mmCIF file of C-alpha atoms in Angstrom:
data_model
loop_
_atom_site.group_PDB
_atom_site.id
_atom_site.type_symbol
_atom_site.label_atom_id
_atom_site.label_comp_id
_atom_site.label_asym_id
_atom_site.label_seq_id
_atom_site.Cartn_x
_atom_site.Cartn_y
_atom_site.Cartn_z
ATOM 1 C CA MET B 648 -8.434 50.551 119.822
ATOM 2 C CA LYS B 649 -7.191 52.700 117.393
ATOM 3 C CA GLU B 650 -8.235 56.507 117.252
ATOM 4 C CA ASP B 651 -8.920 58.342 114.163
ATOM 5 C CA LYS B 652 -5.792 60.168 113.342
ATOM 6 C CA LYS B 653 -7.769 62.602 110.965
ATOM 7 C CA ILE B 654 -7.389 66.206 112.202
ATOM 8 C CA LYS B 655 -11.226 67.907 111.889
ATOM 9 C CA LYS B 656 -10.949 71.464 110.500
ATOM 10 C CA LEU B 657 -12.983 73.241 113.285
ATOM 11 C CA PRO B 658 -12.943 71.020 116.506
ATOM 12 C CA LYS B 659 -12.640 71.963 119.972
ATOM 13 C CA TRP B 660 -9.167 70.845 120.908
ATOM 14 C CA ILE B 661 -7.558 69.260 124.167
ATOM 15 C CA LYS B 662 -6.114 71.995 126.200
ATOM 16 C CA ILE B 663 -3.924 72.321 128.434
ATOM 17 C CA VAL B 664 -3.134 74.883 131.426
ATOM 18 C CA LEU B 665 0.149 76.399 131.193
ATOM 19 C CA GLY B 666 2.624 78.128 133.540
ATOM 20 C CA ILE B 667 0.359 81.395 133.775
ATOM 21 C CA PHE B 668 -0.372 80.862 137.190
ATOM 22 C CA LEU B 669 3.347 80.022 138.297
ATOM 23 C CA ALA B 670 4.324 82.864 136.191
ATOM 24 C CA ILE B 671 1.566 85.238 137.575
ATOM 25 C CA ILE B 672 2.648 84.130 141.310
ATOM 26 C CA LEU B 673 6.383 84.491 140.310
ATOM 27 C CA ALA B 674 5.960 88.201 138.641
ATOM 28 C CA ILE B 675 3.565 89.273 141.911
ATOM 29 C CA ALA B 676 6.230 88.275 144.038
ATOM 30 C CA ALA B 677 8.560 91.036 142.366
ATOM 31 C CA LEU B 678 5.634 93.215 142.040
ATOM 32 C CA SER B 679 4.966 93.533 146.068
ATOM 33 C CA THR B 680 7.258 96.165 145.950
ATOM 34 C CA TYR B 681 5.358 98.300 144.158
ATOM 35 C CA GLY B 682 2.321 98.057 146.604
ATOM 36 C CA TYR B 683 -0.714 96.473 147.404
ATOM 37 C CA TYR B 684 -3.148 98.755 145.282
ATOM 38 C CA THR B 685 -0.995 98.169 142.117
ATOM 39 C CA VAL B 686 -1.035 94.545 142.611
ATOM 40 C CA ASN B 687 -4.386 94.181 143.445
ATOM 41 C CA ASN B 688 -5.556 96.162 140.159
ATOM 42 C CA ILE B 689 -3.789 93.802 138.230
ATOM 43 C CA VAL B 690 -4.965 90.679 139.603
ATOM 44 C CA ASN B 691 -8.528 91.863 139.452
ATOM 45 C CA LYS B 692 -8.361 91.608 135.330
ATOM 46 C CA ALA B 693 -8.691 87.900 136.219
ATOM 47 C CA GLU B 694 -11.927 86.189 136.150
ATOM 48 C CA LYS B 695 -13.014 85.102 139.892
ATOM 49 C CA ILE B 696 -15.397 82.189 140.537
ATOM 50 C CA GLU B 697 -16.080 81.274 144.288
ATOM 51 C CA LEU B 698 -15.730 77.555 145.623
ATOM 52 C CA LYS B 699 -18.009 76.361 148.055
ATOM 53 C CA GLU B 700 -15.476 74.942 150.716
ATOM 54 C CA GLU B 701 -18.110 72.266 151.741
ATOM 55 C CA GLU B 702 -18.318 70.785 148.352
ATOM 56 C CA LEU B 703 -14.818 70.125 147.503
ATOM 57 C CA GLY B 704 -14.383 66.932 149.366
ATOM 58 C CA VAL B 705 -10.953 67.562 151.156
ATOM 59 C CA VAL B 706 -9.516 64.544 152.389
ATOM 60 C CA ASP B 707 -10.358 64.157 156.393
ATOM 61 C CA GLU B 708 -7.296 65.683 158.415
ATOM 62 C CA GLU B 709 -7.206 62.279 160.151
ATOM 63 C CA GLU B 710 -5.714 60.658 157.373
ATOM 64 C CA LEU B 711 -3.629 63.795 156.572
ATOM 65 C CA LYS B 712 -1.863 63.155 159.914
ATOM 66 C CA GLN B 713 0.130 60.486 158.857
ATOM 67 C CA TYR B 714 2.294 63.038 157.182
ATOM 68 C CA ASP B 715 4.449 64.804 159.313
ATOM 69 C CA ASP B 716 4.720 68.440 157.160
ATOM 70 C CA TYR B 717 1.511 68.192 155.481
ATOM 71 C CA THR B 718 0.610 72.023 156.598
ATOM 72 C CA GLU B 719 3.702 73.007 154.500
ATOM 73 C CA ILE B 720 2.386 71.180 151.222
ATOM 74 C CA VAL B 721 0.251 73.860 148.906
ATOM 75 C CA ASN B 722 -1.470 72.047 146.170
ATOM 76 C CA ILE B 723 -3.238 74.132 143.213
ATOM 77 C CA ALA B 724 -5.414 72.088 140.647
ATOM 78 C CA LEU B 725 -4.234 73.525 137.399
ATOM 79 C CA PHE B 726 -7.008 72.838 134.333
ATOM 80 C CA GLY B 727 -7.034 73.399 130.547
ATOM 81 C CA ILE B 728 -10.421 73.821 129.470
ATOM 82 C CA ASP B 729 -11.729 72.722 125.827
ATOM 83 C CA SER B 730 -14.047 76.134 125.977
ATOM 84 C CA THR B 731 -13.362 79.895 125.374
ATOM 85 C CA ASP B 732 -14.513 81.134 128.620
ATOM 86 C CA SER B 733 -12.684 78.491 131.057
ATOM 87 C CA THR B 734 -15.945 78.116 132.923
ATOM 88 C CA SER B 735 -17.440 75.312 130.901
ATOM 89 C CA GLY B 736 -16.287 72.312 128.859
ATOM 90 C CA ARG B 737 -14.114 69.116 129.510
ATOM 91 C CA SER B 738 -10.534 69.701 131.956
ATOM 92 C CA ASP B 739 -8.427 67.878 129.055
ATOM 93 C CA SER B 740 -5.499 69.085 131.235
ATOM 94 C CA ILE B 741 -5.607 68.258 134.764
ATOM 95 C CA ILE B 742 -2.393 69.221 136.413
ATOM 96 C CA VAL B 743 -2.112 69.476 140.488
ATOM 97 C CA ALA B 744 0.973 72.016 141.046
ATOM 98 C CA THR B 745 2.390 71.104 144.717
ATOM 99 C CA LEU B 746 4.368 73.753 146.573
ATOM 100 C CA ASP B 747 6.402 71.786 148.534
ATOM 101 C CA SER B 748 8.765 73.919 151.083
ATOM 102 C CA ILE B 749 9.802 71.229 152.767
ATOM 103 C CA HIS B 750 11.868 69.614 149.925
ATOM 104 C CA ASN B 751 11.924 72.792 147.802
ATOM 105 C CA LYS B 752 10.230 71.728 145.187
ATOM 106 C CA LEU B 753 7.482 72.495 142.766
ATOM 107 C CA LYS B 754 5.572 69.148 141.759
ATOM 108 C CA LEU B 755 3.518 69.076 138.394
ATOM 109 C CA THR B 756 1.287 65.845 138.596
ATOM 110 C CA SER B 757 -0.786 65.233 135.598
ATOM 111 C CA PHE B 758 -3.667 62.781 135.926
ATOM 112 C CA MET B 759 -5.028 60.966 132.935
ATOM 113 C CA ARG B 760 -7.960 62.478 131.566
ATOM 114 C CA ASP B 761 -9.838 59.296 130.646
ATOM 115 C CA SER B 762 -8.972 57.839 134.200
ATOM 116 C CA TYR B 763 -12.167 55.841 135.429
ATOM 117 C CA VAL B 764 -13.354 57.812 138.579
ATOM 118 C CA ASN B 765 -16.546 58.203 140.732
ATOM 119 C CA ILE B 766 -17.845 61.806 140.488
ATOM 120 C CA SER B 767 -20.388 62.630 143.020
ATOM 121 C CA SER B 768 -23.989 62.352 142.085
ATOM 122 C CA TYR B 769 -22.979 61.271 138.509
ATOM 123 C CA GLY B 770 -21.034 57.728 139.215
ATOM 124 C CA TYR B 771 -18.197 56.397 137.492
ATOM 125 C CA ASP B 772 -16.989 58.261 134.336
ATOM 126 C CA LYS B 773 -13.966 60.140 132.824
ATOM 127 C CA LEU B 774 -11.860 62.129 134.997
ATOM 128 C CA ASN B 775 -11.952 65.152 132.327
ATOM 129 C CA HIS B 776 -15.788 65.180 132.634
ATOM 130 C CA ALA B 777 -16.344 66.636 136.098
ATOM 131 C CA TYR B 778 -15.494 70.035 135.172
ATOM 132 C CA ALA B 779 -18.201 69.870 132.516
ATOM 133 C CA TYR B 780 -20.581 68.442 134.909
ATOM 134 C CA GLY B 781 -20.116 71.018 137.782
ATOM 135 C CA GLY B 782 -17.389 73.543 137.147
ATOM 136 C CA ALA B 783 -14.330 73.590 139.197
ATOM 137 C CA ASN B 784 -16.186 72.591 142.264
ATOM 138 C CA LEU B 785 -16.766 69.240 141.326
ATOM 139 C CA ALA B 786 -13.269 69.041 139.208
ATOM 140 C CA ILE B 787 -11.636 69.286 142.554
ATOM 141 C CA ASN B 788 -14.010 67.307 144.637
ATOM 142 C CA THR B 789 -13.389 64.651 142.321
ATOM 143 C CA LEU B 790 -9.335 64.893 142.875
ATOM 144 C CA ASN B 791 -9.676 65.150 146.299
ATOM 145 C CA THR B 792 -11.984 62.286 146.789
ATOM 146 C CA ASN B 793 -10.616 59.885 144.308
ATOM 147 C CA PHE B 794 -6.933 60.422 145.442
ATOM 148 C CA GLY B 795 -6.918 61.809 148.895
ATOM 149 C CA LEU B 796 -5.967 65.399 148.192
ATOM 150 C CA ASN B 797 -6.663 68.876 150.058
ATOM 151 C CA ILE B 798 -6.830 71.024 146.802
ATOM 152 C CA THR B 799 -8.890 74.236 147.619
ATOM 153 C CA ASP B 800 -7.911 76.499 144.927
ATOM 154 C CA PHE B 801 -7.578 76.484 141.305
ATOM 155 C CA VAL B 802 -6.331 78.271 138.094
ATOM 156 C CA ALA B 803 -8.252 77.220 134.987
ATOM 157 C CA VAL B 804 -7.331 78.592 131.124
ATOM 158 C CA ASP B 805 -8.997 77.999 127.974
ATOM 159 C CA PHE B 806 -7.142 76.670 125.023
ATOM 160 C CA ALA B 807 -7.342 80.106 122.750
ATOM 161 C CA SER B 808 -5.167 81.726 125.329
ATOM 162 C CA LEU B 809 -2.517 79.351 125.110
ATOM 163 C CA PRO B 810 -0.140 81.294 121.935
ATOM 164 C CA LYS B 811 -0.525 84.454 123.503
ATOM 165 C CA ILE B 812 0.891 83.494 126.765
ATOM 166 C CA ILE B 813 3.592 81.655 125.124
ATOM 167 C CA ASP B 814 4.084 84.867 122.915
ATOM 168 C CA SER B 815 3.952 87.222 125.500
ATOM 169 C CA PHE B 816 7.354 85.423 126.744
ATOM 170 C CA GLY B 817 9.025 85.433 123.729
ATOM 171 C CA GLY B 818 8.394 81.923 122.966
ATOM 172 C CA ILE B 819 9.813 78.958 124.776
ATOM 173 C CA ASP B 820 12.436 75.984 123.680
ATOM 174 C CA LEU B 821 11.312 72.290 123.423
ATOM 175 C CA THR B 822 12.883 69.331 121.969
ATOM 176 C CA ILE B 823 10.812 67.819 119.017
ATOM 177 C CA ARG B 824 11.525 64.292 118.238
ATOM 178 C CA GLU B 825 11.356 62.693 114.414
ATOM 179 C CA ASP B 826 8.077 60.867 115.063
ATOM 180 C CA GLU B 827 6.578 63.977 116.393
ATOM 181 C CA ILE B 828 7.256 66.130 113.453
ATOM 182 C CA GLN B 829 4.251 65.015 111.319
ATOM 183 C CA TYR B 830 1.734 65.237 113.773
ATOM 184 C CA ILE B 831 3.053 68.875 115.067
ATOM 185 C CA ASN B 832 2.954 69.934 111.189
ATOM 186 C CA GLN B 833 -0.640 69.064 110.936
ATOM 187 C CA TYR B 834 -1.475 70.765 114.232
ATOM 188 C CA ILE B 835 0.611 73.795 113.081
ATOM 189 C CA SER B 836 -0.880 74.321 110.151
ATOM 190 C CA ASN B 837 -4.815 73.677 111.283
ATOM 191 C CA ILE B 838 -3.789 76.488 114.004
ATOM 192 C CA ASN B 839 -2.640 78.752 111.370
ATOM 193 C CA SER B 840 -5.852 78.138 109.265
ATOM 194 C CA ILE B 841 -8.053 78.771 112.010
ATOM 195 C CA ASP B 842 -6.481 81.843 113.748
ATOM 196 C CA GLY B 843 -4.800 83.339 110.891
ATOM 197 C CA THR B 844 -1.385 82.799 111.853
ATOM 198 C CA ASN B 845 1.616 81.944 109.770
ATOM 199 C CA SER B 846 3.805 79.981 112.334
ATOM 200 C CA PRO B 847 6.279 77.949 110.426
ATOM 201 C CA LEU B 848 6.503 74.039 110.169
ATOM 202 C CA ILE B 849 9.226 71.933 112.036
ATOM 203 C CA THR B 850 11.049 70.142 109.426
ATOM 204 C CA THR B 851 14.384 68.708 111.423
ATOM 205 C CA PRO B 852 13.750 67.089 114.618
ATOM 206 C CA GLY B 853 16.047 68.577 118.124
ATOM 207 C CA VAL B 854 15.608 71.602 120.086
ATOM 208 C CA HIS B 855 13.443 74.620 118.425
ATOM 209 C CA HIS B 856 12.425 77.961 119.763
ATOM 210 C CA VAL B 857 8.569 77.508 119.083
ATOM 211 C CA ASP B 858 6.191 80.108 119.345
ATOM 212 C CA GLY B 859 2.901 79.760 120.805
ATOM 213 C CA ALA B 860 0.909 78.386 118.295
ATOM 214 C CA GLN B 861 3.818 75.691 117.535
ATOM 215 C CA ALA B 862 3.798 75.102 121.545
ATOM 216 C CA LEU B 863 -0.126 74.482 121.406
ATOM 217 C CA ALA B 864 0.836 72.546 118.723
ATOM 218 C CA TYR B 865 3.177 69.965 120.261
ATOM 219 C CA SER B 866 1.064 69.958 123.285
ATOM 220 C CA ARG B 867 -1.888 68.517 121.009
ATOM 221 C CA ILE B 868 0.145 65.552 120.104
ATOM 222 C CA ARG B 869 -1.433 61.992 121.207
ATOM 223 C CA TYR B 870 -0.687 59.762 118.119
ATOM 224 C CA THR B 871 2.689 58.712 118.550
ATOM 225 C CA SER B 872 3.461 55.146 120.174
ATOM 226 C CA GLY B 873 3.069 56.692 123.539
ATOM 227 C CA GLY B 874 -0.490 58.027 123.076
ATOM 228 C CA ASP B 875 -2.301 59.648 126.060
ATOM 229 C CA PHE B 876 0.409 58.745 128.289
ATOM 230 C CA GLU B 877 3.328 60.967 126.314
ATOM 231 C CA ARG B 878 0.825 63.864 125.562
ATOM 232 C CA THR B 879 0.639 64.206 129.677
ATOM 233 C CA GLU B 880 4.535 64.394 129.412
ATOM 234 C CA ARG B 881 4.588 67.183 126.217
ATOM 235 C CA GLN B 882 2.082 69.240 128.650
ATOM 236 C CA ARG B 883 4.432 69.064 131.469
ATOM 237 C CA ALA B 884 7.420 69.869 129.559
ATOM 238 C CA VAL B 885 5.523 72.923 127.962
ATOM 239 C CA LEU B 886 4.572 73.925 131.581
ATOM 240 C CA THR B 887 8.395 73.306 133.105
ATOM 241 C CA ALA B 888 9.845 75.303 129.909
ATOM 242 C CA LEU B 889 7.212 78.364 130.657
ATOM 243 C CA PHE B 890 8.178 78.181 134.572
ATOM 244 C CA ASN B 891 12.104 78.733 133.705
ATOM 245 C CA LYS B 892 11.119 81.301 131.347
ATOM 246 C CA ALA B 893 9.404 83.297 133.988
ATOM 247 C CA LEU B 894 11.979 83.029 136.323
ATOM 248 C CA ASN B 895 14.503 84.978 133.902
ATOM 249 C CA VAL B 896 11.756 87.725 132.739
ATOM 250 C CA PRO B 897 13.845 90.912 133.681
ATOM 251 C CA ALA B 898 12.201 92.957 136.833
ATOM 252 C CA THR B 899 11.365 95.750 134.545
ATOM 253 C CA GLU B 900 9.156 93.719 132.530
ATOM 254 C CA TYR B 901 6.960 92.448 135.370
ATOM 255 C CA LEU B 902 4.430 94.888 135.351
ATOM 256 C CA ASP B 903 3.484 94.779 131.500
ATOM 257 C CA VAL B 904 3.902 90.547 131.615
ATOM 258 C CA ILE B 905 1.951 89.974 134.622
ATOM 259 C CA SER B 906 -1.185 92.886 133.546
ATOM 260 C CA ASN B 907 -1.299 91.013 129.824
ATOM 261 C CA LEU B 908 -1.448 87.473 131.511
ATOM 262 C CA VAL B 909 -4.030 87.633 134.030
ATOM 263 C CA GLN B 910 -6.608 88.552 131.810
ATOM 264 C CA TYR B 911 -6.834 84.621 130.729
ATOM 265 C CA VAL B 912 -7.053 83.445 134.077
ATOM 266 C CA THR B 913 -10.019 81.999 135.803
ATOM 267 C CA THR B 914 -9.627 81.419 139.212
ATOM 268 C CA ASN B 915 -10.927 81.553 142.790
ATOM 269 C CA LEU B 916 -7.867 83.326 144.535
ATOM 270 C CA ASP B 917 -7.814 86.499 145.225
ATOM 271 C CA THR B 918 -5.211 89.387 145.910
ATOM 272 C CA ASN B 919 -4.265 88.341 149.163
ATOM 273 C CA GLU B 920 -3.795 84.599 148.868
ATOM 274 C CA ILE B 921 -1.596 84.994 145.809
ATOM 275 C CA LEU B 922 0.663 87.378 147.600
ATOM 276 C CA LYS B 923 1.001 84.427 150.257
ATOM 277 C CA LEU B 924 1.568 82.173 147.848
ATOM 278 C CA ALA B 925 4.342 84.753 146.113
ATOM 279 C CA THR B 926 5.583 85.067 149.269
ATOM 280 C CA LYS B 927 5.891 81.223 150.122
ATOM 281 C CA ILE B 928 7.335 80.586 146.655
ATOM 282 C CA GLY B 929 9.703 83.458 147.426
ATOM 283 C CA SER B 930 11.115 81.817 150.851
ATOM 284 C CA MET B 931 11.718 78.781 148.976
ATOM 285 C CA GLY B 932 14.446 80.581 146.742
ATOM 286 C CA LEU B 933 13.289 80.951 143.497
ATOM 287 C CA ASN B 934 16.279 80.159 141.351
ATOM 288 C CA GLY B 935 16.833 76.854 143.873
ATOM 289 C CA VAL B 936 13.322 75.105 143.389
ATOM 290 C CA THR B 937 13.666 72.027 142.142
ATOM 291 C CA VAL B 938 10.660 71.355 139.107
ATOM 292 C CA GLU B 939 10.022 67.791 139.177
ATOM 293 C CA GLN B 940 7.277 65.899 137.071
ATOM 294 C CA GLN B 941 4.865 62.596 137.420
ATOM 295 C CA ARG B 942 1.750 61.035 136.037
ATOM 296 C CA PHE B 943 -0.943 59.153 137.674
ATOM 297 C CA PRO B 944 -2.193 56.466 137.439
ATOM 298 C CA ILE B 945 1.487 54.749 136.903
ATOM 299 C CA ASP B 946 2.209 52.245 134.519
ATOM 300 C CA GLY B 947 1.529 48.804 136.180
ATOM 301 C CA TYR B 948 -1.411 49.818 138.219
ATOM 302 C CA CYS B 949 -3.927 50.730 135.238
ATOM 303 C CA GLU B 950 -4.867 49.537 131.838
ATOM 304 C CA GLY B 951 -7.571 50.915 129.132
ATOM 305 C CA ALA B 952 -10.817 49.032 128.827
ATOM 306 C CA MET B 953 -13.742 49.113 127.071
ATOM 307 C CA ILE B 954 -17.145 49.767 129.141
ATOM 308 C CA ASP B 955 -20.569 49.796 127.335
ATOM 309 C CA GLY B 956 -18.703 50.852 124.053
ATOM 310 C CA VAL B 957 -16.702 53.741 125.715
ATOM 311 C CA TYR B 958 -12.956 53.614 126.351
ATOM 312 C CA TYR B 959 -11.743 54.322 130.063
ATOM 313 C CA LEU B 960 -8.144 53.756 131.590
ATOM 314 C CA THR B 961 -9.095 51.640 134.659
ATOM 315 C CA PHE B 962 -6.949 51.865 137.709
ATOM 316 C CA ASP B 963 -5.903 50.161 140.957
ATOM 317 C CA ALA B 964 -7.950 52.971 142.819
ATOM 318 C CA THR B 965 -6.983 51.902 146.442
ATOM 319 C CA ALA B 966 -3.093 51.828 145.413
ATOM 320 C CA THR B 967 -3.006 54.944 143.380
ATOM 321 C CA ARG B 968 -4.699 56.958 145.946
ATOM 322 C CA THR B 969 -1.845 55.651 148.564
ATOM 323 C CA GLN B 970 0.798 56.493 145.688
ATOM 324 C CA VAL B 971 -0.562 59.936 145.114
ATOM 325 C CA MET B 972 -0.654 60.889 148.818
ATOM 326 C CA ASN B 973 2.980 59.745 149.520
ATOM 327 C CA TYR B 974 4.208 61.336 146.380
ATOM 328 C CA ILE B 975 2.666 64.673 147.193
ATOM 329 C CA PHE B 976 2.705 64.883 151.073
ATOM 330 C CA ASN B 977 5.925 62.614 151.624
ATOM 331 C CA ASP B 978 7.888 63.079 148.310
ATOM 332 C CA GLN B 979 8.081 59.400 148.077
ATOM 333 C CA LEU B 980 8.384 58.243 144.514
ATOM 334 C CA PRO B 981 5.432 55.554 143.209
ATOM 335 C CA GLN B 982 6.902 52.327 142.693
#
C-alpha cells in the first residue's frame, strides 16, 4: 500500500534517538578525572525514571547460558520518542546498543517500528506502540520477551533535541543520494518553518557536512524505494556519525559538551552505573572499537500485511528471536 507523501505542516514527526547516550558515556569516561561530584552534578541534569525490574521480562538465564560469554555483553535500549518530554508517545526509533567487549564492538541494532509483536496485557500490535502504552518499562519488556534479550537500562530522547545535539558537535558528515534530495529538502523546509531556523537545502548528491536540522530531515526520509527499511539505515548512519564525532571531541571541551547534552536525556541510569559503563568502554580501547549495524527482522523472514485495515510488518517470530540472540550474544551474523 502506498503511503501519503504529503508533508503536513505541524505533525508529530518520526524521531530518532541519537548518539547522545554514547557521547555522554565517552565524555564521562574522560570526566572521571575531575572527580565523582563533578560527574554527579552533570549526570543529575538528566531526567530520571525508575524501572521496575520485575516487569522488564528479561530472558531466563538458563536460555542465555548457551552463550559462554553472555555476562560480558551489555545491552541498552535507545528510544526516539514522538513527544517533547521523552516519557510518552510512540518510540518511532528503536535501537539496542550492545557493548560487546569480547569482540570489541559497539553494535547498533534497529528494530522495525511496525513489527507485529505481542505486547504484554495489550496483545499483538506494532512494536513502537509499547512505549505509548506503558513507557520504558513496557517497551523494554516487549523487546526482551519477543527477541530474547536481557535489557534493563534505557535512554530516551525526544525529537526536539536532535538539532541541538547535532549542532553541539558542530554538525556531522552524511552521504546524500540523488533520490533522497527531494525528500530531505521537503523536511528541511518544514523544520525551518516550525523552528524558525534557516538551514540550507541540499542541491547536489554526495558527502555533505550537515547541521542539526538537516540531520533530522535526513533521518525522517522514508519514501525512497527502500521505504522504512532504508529509514532505519539512515538512523543508524546518523548515530554512527555522531559516535565518531564524539570520539574526537577535544578533552578541554568535554565538560561543556556533556553538560549541554545531558539535559536532553531521559534514563534510568545513575552516576555510578554510567561510570561503570564508561569504564567498560574505556577498557575496550575507544579508537579500536568497531561500530557495527544490523536490522531486525531481516529480509526473507518478514513481509508487510494488512490486519483489520492496519499495516503491520509480520515476521517469523521463532527464527527472528534466534537470529537476534545469536547476533547480540554470539556475534553471529543472521543468515
